[in-house]
mmCIF file of C-alpha atoms and ligand atoms in Angstrom:
data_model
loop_
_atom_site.group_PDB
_atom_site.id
_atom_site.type_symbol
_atom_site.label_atom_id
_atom_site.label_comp_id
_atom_site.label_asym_id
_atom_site.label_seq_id
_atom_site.Cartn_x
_atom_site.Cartn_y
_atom_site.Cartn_z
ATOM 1 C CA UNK A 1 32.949 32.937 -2.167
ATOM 2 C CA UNK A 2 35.395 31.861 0.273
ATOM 3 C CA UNK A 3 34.784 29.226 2.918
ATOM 4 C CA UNK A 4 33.425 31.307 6.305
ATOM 5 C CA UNK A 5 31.315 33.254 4.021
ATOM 6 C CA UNK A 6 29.760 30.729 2.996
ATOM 7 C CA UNK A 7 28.925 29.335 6.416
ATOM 8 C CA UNK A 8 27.977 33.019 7.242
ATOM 9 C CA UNK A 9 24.837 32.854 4.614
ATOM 10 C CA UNK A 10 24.029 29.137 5.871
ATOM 11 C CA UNK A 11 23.866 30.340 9.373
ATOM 12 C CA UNK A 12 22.051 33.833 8.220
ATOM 13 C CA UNK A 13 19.807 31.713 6.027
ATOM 14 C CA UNK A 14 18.135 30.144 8.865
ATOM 15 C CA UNK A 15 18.471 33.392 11.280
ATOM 16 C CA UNK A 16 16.716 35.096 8.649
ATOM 17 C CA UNK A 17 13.844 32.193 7.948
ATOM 18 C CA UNK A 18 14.384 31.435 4.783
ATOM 19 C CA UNK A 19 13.858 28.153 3.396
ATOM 20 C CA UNK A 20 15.104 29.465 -0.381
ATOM 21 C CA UNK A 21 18.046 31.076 0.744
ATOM 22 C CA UNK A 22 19.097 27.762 3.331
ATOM 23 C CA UNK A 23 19.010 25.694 0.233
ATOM 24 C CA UNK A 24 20.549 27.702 -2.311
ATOM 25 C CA UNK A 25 23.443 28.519 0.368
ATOM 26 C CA UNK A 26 23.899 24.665 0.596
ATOM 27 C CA UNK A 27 24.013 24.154 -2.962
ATOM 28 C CA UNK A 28 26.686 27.090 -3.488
ATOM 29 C CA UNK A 29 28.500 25.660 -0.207
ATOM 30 C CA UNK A 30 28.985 21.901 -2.066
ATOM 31 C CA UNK A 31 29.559 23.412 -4.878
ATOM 32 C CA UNK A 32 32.047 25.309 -3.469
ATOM 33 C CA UNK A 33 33.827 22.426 -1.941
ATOM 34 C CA UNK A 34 32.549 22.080 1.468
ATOM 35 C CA UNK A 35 32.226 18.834 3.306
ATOM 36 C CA UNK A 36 28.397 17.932 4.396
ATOM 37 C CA UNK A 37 29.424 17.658 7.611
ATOM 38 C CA UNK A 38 30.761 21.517 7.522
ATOM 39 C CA UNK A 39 27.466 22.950 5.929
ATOM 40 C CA UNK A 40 25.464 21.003 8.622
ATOM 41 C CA UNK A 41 27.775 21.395 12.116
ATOM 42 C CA UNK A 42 29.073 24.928 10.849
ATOM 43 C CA UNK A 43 26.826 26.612 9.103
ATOM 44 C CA UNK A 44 22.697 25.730 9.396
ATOM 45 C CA UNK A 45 23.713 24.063 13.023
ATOM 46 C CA UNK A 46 25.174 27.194 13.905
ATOM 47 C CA UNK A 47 21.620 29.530 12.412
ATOM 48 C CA UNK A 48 19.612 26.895 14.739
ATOM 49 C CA UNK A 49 21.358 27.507 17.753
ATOM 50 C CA UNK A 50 21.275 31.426 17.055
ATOM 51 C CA UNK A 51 17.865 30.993 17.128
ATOM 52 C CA UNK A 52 17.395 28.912 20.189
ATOM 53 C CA UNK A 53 19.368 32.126 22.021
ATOM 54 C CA UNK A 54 16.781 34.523 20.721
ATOM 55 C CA UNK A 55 13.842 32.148 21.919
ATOM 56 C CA UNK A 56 15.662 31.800 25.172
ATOM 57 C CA UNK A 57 15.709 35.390 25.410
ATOM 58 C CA UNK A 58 12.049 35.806 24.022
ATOM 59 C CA UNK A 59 13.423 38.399 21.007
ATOM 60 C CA UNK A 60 11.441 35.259 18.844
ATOM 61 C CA UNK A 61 8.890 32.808 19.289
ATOM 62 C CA UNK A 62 7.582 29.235 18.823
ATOM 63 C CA UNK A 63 5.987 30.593 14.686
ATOM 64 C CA UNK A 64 9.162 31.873 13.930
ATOM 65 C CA UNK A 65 11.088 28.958 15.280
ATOM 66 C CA UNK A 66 9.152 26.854 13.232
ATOM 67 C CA UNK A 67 10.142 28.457 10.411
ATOM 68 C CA UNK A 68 13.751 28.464 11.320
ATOM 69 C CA UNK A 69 13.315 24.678 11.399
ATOM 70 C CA UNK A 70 11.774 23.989 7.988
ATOM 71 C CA UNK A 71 14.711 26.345 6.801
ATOM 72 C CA UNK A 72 17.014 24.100 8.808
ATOM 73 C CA UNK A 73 15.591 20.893 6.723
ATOM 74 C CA UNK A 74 15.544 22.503 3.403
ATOM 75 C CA UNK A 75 19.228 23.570 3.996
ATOM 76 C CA UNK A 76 19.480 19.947 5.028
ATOM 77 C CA UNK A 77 17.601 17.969 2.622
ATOM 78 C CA UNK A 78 20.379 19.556 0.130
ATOM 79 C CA UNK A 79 23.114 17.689 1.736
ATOM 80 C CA UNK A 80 21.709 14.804 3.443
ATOM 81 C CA UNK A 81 21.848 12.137 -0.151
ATOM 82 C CA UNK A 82 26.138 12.912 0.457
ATOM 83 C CA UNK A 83 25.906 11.866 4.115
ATOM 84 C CA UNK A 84 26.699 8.250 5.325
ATOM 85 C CA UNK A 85 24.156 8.002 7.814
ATOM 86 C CA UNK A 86 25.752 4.777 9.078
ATOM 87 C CA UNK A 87 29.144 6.677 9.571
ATOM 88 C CA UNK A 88 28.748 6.352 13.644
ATOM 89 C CA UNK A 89 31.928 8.780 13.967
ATOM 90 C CA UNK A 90 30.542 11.884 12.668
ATOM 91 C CA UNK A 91 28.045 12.005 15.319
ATOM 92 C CA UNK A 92 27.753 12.306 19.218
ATOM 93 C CA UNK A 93 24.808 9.814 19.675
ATOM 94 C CA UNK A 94 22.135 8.071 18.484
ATOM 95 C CA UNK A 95 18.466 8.124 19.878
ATOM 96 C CA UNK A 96 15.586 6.987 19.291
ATOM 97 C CA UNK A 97 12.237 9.129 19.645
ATOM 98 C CA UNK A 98 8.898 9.667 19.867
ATOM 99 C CA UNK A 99 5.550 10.645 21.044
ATOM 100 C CA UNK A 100 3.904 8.558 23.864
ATOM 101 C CA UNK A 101 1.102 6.460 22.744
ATOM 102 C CA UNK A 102 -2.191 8.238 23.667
ATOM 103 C CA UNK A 103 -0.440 11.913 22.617
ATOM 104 C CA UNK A 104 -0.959 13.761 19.414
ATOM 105 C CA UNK A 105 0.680 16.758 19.625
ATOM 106 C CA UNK A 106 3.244 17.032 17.157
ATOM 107 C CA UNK A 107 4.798 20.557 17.425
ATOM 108 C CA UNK A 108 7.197 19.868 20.262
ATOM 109 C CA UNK A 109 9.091 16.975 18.959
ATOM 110 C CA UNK A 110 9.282 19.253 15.187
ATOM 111 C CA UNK A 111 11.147 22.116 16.808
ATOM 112 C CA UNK A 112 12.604 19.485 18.894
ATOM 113 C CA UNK A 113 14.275 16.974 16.190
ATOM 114 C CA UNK A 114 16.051 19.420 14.148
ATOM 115 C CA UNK A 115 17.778 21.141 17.235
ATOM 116 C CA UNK A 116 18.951 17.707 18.709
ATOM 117 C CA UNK A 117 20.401 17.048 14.661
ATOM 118 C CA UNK A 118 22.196 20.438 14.706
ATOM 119 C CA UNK A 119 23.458 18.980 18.530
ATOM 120 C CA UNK A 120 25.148 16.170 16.386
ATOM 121 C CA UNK A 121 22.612 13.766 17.418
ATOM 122 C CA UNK A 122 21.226 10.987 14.980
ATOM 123 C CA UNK A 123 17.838 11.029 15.621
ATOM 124 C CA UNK A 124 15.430 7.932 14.404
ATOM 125 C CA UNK A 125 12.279 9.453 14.528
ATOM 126 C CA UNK A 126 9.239 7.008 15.197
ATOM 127 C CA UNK A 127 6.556 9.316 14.904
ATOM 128 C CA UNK A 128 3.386 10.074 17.113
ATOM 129 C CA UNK A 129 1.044 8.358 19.474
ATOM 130 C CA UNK A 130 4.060 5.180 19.449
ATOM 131 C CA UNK A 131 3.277 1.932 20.929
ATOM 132 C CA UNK A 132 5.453 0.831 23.231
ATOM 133 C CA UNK A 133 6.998 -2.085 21.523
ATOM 134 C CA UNK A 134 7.496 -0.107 18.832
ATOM 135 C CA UNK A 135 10.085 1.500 21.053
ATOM 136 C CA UNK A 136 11.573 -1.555 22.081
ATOM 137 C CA UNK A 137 11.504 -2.726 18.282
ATOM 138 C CA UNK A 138 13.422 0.284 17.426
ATOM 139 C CA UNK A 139 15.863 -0.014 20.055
ATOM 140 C CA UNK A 140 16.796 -3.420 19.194
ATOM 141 C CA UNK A 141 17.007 -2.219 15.324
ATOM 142 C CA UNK A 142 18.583 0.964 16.300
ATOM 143 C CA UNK A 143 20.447 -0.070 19.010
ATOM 144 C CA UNK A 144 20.483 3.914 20.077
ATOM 145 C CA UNK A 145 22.705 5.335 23.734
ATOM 146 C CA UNK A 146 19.437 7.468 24.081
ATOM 147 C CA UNK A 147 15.328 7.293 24.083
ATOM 148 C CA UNK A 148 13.478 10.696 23.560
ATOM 149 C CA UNK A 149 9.937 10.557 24.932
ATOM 150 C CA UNK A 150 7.641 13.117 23.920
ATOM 151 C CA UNK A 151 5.027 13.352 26.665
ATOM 152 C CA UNK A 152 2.854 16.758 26.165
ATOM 153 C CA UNK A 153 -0.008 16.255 28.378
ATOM 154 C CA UNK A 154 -0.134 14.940 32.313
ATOM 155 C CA UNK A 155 -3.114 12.487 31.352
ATOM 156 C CA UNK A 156 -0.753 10.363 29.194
ATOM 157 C CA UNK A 157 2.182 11.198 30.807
ATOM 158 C CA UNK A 158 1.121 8.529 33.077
ATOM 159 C CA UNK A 159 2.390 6.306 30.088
ATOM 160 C CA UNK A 160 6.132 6.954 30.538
ATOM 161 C CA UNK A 161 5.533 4.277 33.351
ATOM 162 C CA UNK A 162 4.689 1.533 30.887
ATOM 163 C CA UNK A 163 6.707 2.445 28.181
ATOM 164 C CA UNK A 164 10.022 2.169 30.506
ATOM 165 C CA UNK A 165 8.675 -1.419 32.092
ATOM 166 C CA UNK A 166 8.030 -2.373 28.302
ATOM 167 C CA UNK A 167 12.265 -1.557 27.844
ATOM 168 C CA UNK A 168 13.115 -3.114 30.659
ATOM 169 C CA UNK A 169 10.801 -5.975 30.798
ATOM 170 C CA UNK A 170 12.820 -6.551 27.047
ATOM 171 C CA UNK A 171 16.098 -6.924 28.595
ATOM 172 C CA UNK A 172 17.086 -3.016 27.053
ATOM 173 C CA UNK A 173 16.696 -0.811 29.753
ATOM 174 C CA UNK A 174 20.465 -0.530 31.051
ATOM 175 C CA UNK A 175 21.379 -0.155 27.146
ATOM 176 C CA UNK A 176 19.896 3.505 27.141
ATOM 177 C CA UNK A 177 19.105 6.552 28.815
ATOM 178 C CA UNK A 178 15.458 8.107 28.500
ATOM 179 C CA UNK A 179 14.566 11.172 28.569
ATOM 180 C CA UNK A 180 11.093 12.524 28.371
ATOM 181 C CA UNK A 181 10.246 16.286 26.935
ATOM 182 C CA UNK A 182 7.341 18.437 26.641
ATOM 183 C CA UNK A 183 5.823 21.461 28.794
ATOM 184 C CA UNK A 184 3.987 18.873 31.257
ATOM 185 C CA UNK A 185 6.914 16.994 32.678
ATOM 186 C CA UNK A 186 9.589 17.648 35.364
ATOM 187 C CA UNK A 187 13.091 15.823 36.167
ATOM 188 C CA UNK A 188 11.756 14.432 39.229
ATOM 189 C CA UNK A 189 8.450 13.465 38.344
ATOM 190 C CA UNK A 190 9.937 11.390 35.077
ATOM 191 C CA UNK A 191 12.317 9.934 37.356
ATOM 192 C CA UNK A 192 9.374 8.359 39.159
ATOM 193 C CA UNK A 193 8.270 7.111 35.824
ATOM 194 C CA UNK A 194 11.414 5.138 35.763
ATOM 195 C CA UNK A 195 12.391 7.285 33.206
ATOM 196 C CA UNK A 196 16.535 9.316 33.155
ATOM 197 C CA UNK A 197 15.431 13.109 33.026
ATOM 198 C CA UNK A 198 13.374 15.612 31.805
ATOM 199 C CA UNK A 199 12.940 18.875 29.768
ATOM 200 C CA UNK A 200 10.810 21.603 28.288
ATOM 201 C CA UNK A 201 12.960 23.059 26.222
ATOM 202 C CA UNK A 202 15.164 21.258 23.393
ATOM 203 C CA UNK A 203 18.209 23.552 23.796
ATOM 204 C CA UNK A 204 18.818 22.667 27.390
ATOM 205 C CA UNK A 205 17.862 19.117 26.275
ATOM 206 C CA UNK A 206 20.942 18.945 24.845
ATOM 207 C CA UNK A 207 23.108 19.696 27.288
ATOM 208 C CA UNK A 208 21.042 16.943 30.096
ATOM 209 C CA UNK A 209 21.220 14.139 26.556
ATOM 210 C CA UNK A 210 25.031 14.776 26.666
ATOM 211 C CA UNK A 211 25.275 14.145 30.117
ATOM 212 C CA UNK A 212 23.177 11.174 30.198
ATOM 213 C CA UNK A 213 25.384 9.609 27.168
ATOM 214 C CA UNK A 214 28.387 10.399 29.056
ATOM 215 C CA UNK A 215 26.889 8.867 32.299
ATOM 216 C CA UNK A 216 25.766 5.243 30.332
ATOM 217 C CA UNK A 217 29.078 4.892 28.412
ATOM 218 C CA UNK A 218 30.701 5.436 31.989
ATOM 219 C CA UNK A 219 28.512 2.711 33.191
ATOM 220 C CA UNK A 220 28.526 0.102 30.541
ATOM 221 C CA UNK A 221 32.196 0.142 30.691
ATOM 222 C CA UNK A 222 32.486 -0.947 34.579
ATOM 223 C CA UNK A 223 29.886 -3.406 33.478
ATOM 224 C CA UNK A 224 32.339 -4.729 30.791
HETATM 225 C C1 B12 B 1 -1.083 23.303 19.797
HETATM 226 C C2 B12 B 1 -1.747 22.512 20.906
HETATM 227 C C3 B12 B 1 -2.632 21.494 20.537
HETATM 228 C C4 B12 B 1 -2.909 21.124 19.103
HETATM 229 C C5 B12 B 1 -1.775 20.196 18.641
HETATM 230 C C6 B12 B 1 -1.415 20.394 17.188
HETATM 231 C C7 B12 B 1 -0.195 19.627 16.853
HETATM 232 N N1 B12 B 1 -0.175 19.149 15.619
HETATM 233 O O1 B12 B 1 0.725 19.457 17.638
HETATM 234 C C8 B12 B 1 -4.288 20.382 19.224
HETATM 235 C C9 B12 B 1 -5.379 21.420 19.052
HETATM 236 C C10 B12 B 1 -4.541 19.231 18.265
HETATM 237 C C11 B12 B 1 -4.262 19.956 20.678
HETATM 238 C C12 B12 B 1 -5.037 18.937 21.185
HETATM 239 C C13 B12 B 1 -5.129 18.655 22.531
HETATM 240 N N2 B12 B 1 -4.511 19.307 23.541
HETATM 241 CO CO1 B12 B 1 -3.133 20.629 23.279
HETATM 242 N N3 B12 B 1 -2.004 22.122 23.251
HETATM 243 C C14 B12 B 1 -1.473 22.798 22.272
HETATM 244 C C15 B12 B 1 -0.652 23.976 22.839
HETATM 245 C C16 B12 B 1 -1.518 25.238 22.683
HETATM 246 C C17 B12 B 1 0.692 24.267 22.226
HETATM 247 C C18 B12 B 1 1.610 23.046 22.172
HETATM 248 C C19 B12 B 1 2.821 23.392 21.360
HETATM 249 O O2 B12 B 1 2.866 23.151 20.173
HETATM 250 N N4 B12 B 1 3.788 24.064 21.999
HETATM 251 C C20 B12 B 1 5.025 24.545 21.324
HETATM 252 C C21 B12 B 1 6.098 23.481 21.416
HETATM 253 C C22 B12 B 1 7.337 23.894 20.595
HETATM 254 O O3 B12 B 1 6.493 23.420 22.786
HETATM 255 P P1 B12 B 1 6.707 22.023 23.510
HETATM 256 O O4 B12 B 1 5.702 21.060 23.048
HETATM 257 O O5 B12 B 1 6.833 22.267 24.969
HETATM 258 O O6 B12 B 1 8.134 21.570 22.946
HETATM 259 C C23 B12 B 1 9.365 22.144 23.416
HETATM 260 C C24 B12 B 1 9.994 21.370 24.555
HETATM 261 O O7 B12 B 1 9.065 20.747 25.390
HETATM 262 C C25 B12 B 1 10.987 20.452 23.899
HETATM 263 N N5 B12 B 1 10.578 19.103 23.525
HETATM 264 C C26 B12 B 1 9.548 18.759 22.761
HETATM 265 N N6 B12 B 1 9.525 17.449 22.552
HETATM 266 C C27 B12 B 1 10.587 16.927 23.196
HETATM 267 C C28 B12 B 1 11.013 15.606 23.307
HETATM 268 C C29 B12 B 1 12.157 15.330 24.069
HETATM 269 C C30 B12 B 1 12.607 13.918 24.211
HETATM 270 C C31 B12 B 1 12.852 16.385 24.721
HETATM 271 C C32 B12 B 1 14.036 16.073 25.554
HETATM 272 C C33 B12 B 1 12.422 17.716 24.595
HETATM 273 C C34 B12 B 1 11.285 17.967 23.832
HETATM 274 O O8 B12 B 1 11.345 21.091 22.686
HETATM 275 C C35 B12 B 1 10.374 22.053 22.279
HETATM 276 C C36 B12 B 1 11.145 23.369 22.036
HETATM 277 O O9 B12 B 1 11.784 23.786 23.195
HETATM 278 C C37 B12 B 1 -0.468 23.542 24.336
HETATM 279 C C38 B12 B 1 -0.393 24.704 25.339
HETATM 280 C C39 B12 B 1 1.002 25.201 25.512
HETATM 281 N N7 B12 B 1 1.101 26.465 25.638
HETATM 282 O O10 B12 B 1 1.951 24.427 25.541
HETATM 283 C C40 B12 B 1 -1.707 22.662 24.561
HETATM 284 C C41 B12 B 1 -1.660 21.542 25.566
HETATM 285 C C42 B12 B 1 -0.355 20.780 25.452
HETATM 286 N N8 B12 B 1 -2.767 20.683 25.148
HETATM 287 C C43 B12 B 1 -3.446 20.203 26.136
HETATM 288 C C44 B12 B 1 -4.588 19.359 26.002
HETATM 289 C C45 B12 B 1 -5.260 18.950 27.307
HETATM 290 C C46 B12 B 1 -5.044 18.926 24.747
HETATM 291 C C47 B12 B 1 -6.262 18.058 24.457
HETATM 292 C C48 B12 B 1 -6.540 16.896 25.408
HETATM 293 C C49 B12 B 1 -7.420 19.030 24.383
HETATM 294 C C50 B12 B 1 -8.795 18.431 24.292
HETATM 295 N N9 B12 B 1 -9.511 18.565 25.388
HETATM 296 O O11 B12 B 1 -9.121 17.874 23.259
HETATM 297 C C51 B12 B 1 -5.989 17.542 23.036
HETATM 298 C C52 B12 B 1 -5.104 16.269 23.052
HETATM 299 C C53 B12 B 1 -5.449 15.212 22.113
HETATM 300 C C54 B12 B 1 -4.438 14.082 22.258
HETATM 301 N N10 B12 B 1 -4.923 12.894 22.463
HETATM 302 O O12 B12 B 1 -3.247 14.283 22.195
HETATM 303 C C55 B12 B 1 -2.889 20.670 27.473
HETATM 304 C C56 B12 B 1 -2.136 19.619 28.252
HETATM 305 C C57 B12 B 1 -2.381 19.887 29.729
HETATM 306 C C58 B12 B 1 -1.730 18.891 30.561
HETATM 307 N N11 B12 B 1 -0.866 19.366 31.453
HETATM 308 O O13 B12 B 1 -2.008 17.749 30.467
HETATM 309 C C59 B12 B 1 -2.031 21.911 27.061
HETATM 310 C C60 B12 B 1 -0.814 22.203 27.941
HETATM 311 C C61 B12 B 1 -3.029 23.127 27.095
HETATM 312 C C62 B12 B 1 -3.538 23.408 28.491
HETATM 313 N N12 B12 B 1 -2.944 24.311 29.224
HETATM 314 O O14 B12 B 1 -4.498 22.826 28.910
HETATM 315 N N13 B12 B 1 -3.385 20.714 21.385
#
């Protein structure tokens, strides 16, 4: 099968929710030749962001998009033993993210994560309910452009505040950008947190994470 064929049943794969087909089109893709990188930013990327239109326009919804994503990750888990995840030049960013401490909703951040992947971002995932120094262990480790907090309810939404003085009180805070997601949050209000931005919706995520990237490499290099 040639090349954009092949791409065409990764893409349709996750389009059409299936978990089977997304992994035995990434099989036939590598078998076929195709880069990891291809399968991933041209083929299931492309299905995820086909289906983040649809949501936008409400033709699906939040079951069926998270279906999409575990097709997304068993069209991935095909692929991901050939990728270098240390290979810093095949993707945009890294972050670092997770669920404020005192949260345990865990939906958000699942849709979330695989649409910031197919984005090109490598995303370190730390889990639910995270302490804060677990975010400032991470960074250090990590050393990500980018912190992802996910902050679902306005009760511990109040954490954002200590979980920013935690990365700044570390020295880290003009290393990164945070951004805080979830259905309870708004730009302005996170920015009174101390936090970068906010957003309820991981496709338009994206678009505020590239800007903030753009924004801290533009400012670390006056610092330098
Ligand atoms: C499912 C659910 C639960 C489930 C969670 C199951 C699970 N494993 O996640 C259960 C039943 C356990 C639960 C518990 C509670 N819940 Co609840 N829950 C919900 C519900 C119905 C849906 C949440 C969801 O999954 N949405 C779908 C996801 C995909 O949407 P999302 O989270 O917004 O994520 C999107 C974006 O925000 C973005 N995104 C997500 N993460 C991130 C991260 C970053 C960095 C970025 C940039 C973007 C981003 O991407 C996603 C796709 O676009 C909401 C109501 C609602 N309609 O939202 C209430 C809701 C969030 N829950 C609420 C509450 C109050 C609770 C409880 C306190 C209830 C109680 N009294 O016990 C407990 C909390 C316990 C705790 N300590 O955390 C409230 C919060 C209200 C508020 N403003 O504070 C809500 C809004 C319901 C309500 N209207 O009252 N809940």
């Amino acid at each position: 099968m040639p090349a954009p064929e092949l791409l065409e049943r990764l893409a349709g794969a996750i389009v059409r929710l299936s978990k089977s087909e997304a992994a035995a089109a990434a099989e036939a893709a590598l078998a076929a030749g195709l880069s990891p990188y291809t399968i991933i930013a041209d083929g299931l990327s492309r299905g995820m962001q086909t289906v983040g239109e649809a949501f936008r326009r409400n033709e699906v919804f939040i079951p069926e998009v998270l279906v999409a994503c575990d097709a997304y990750y068993a069209g991935l888990n095909v692929v991901k033993p050939l990728i270098d995840q240390n290979d810093q030049r095949r993707f945009f960013a890294k972050m670092v993210i997770g669920t404020i401490h005192g949260d345990i909703h865990t939906v958000g951040k699942d849709v979330a994560v695989p649409v910031f992947q197919a984005a090109g971002f490598q995303v370190i995932d730390l889990g639910t309910a995270v302490p804060d120094q677990q975010f400032v262990a991470a960074i250090r480790e990590h050393q990500p452009e980018l912190v992802g907090l996910g902050t679902y309810m306005t009760a511990t939404f109040m954490h954002t505040r200590a979980t920013v003085d935690a990365i700044t009180e570390a020295g880290l805070r003009d290393q990164v950008k945070i951004i805080c997601g979830g259905p309870s949050v708004d730009a302005e209000t996170a920015r009174r947190m101390g936090a970068d931005d906010a957003s309820d919706n991981a496709w338009d995520a994206v678009e505020k994470m590239r800007a903030l990237v753009a924004a801290l490499r533009q400012e670390k290099a006056a610092r330098a």
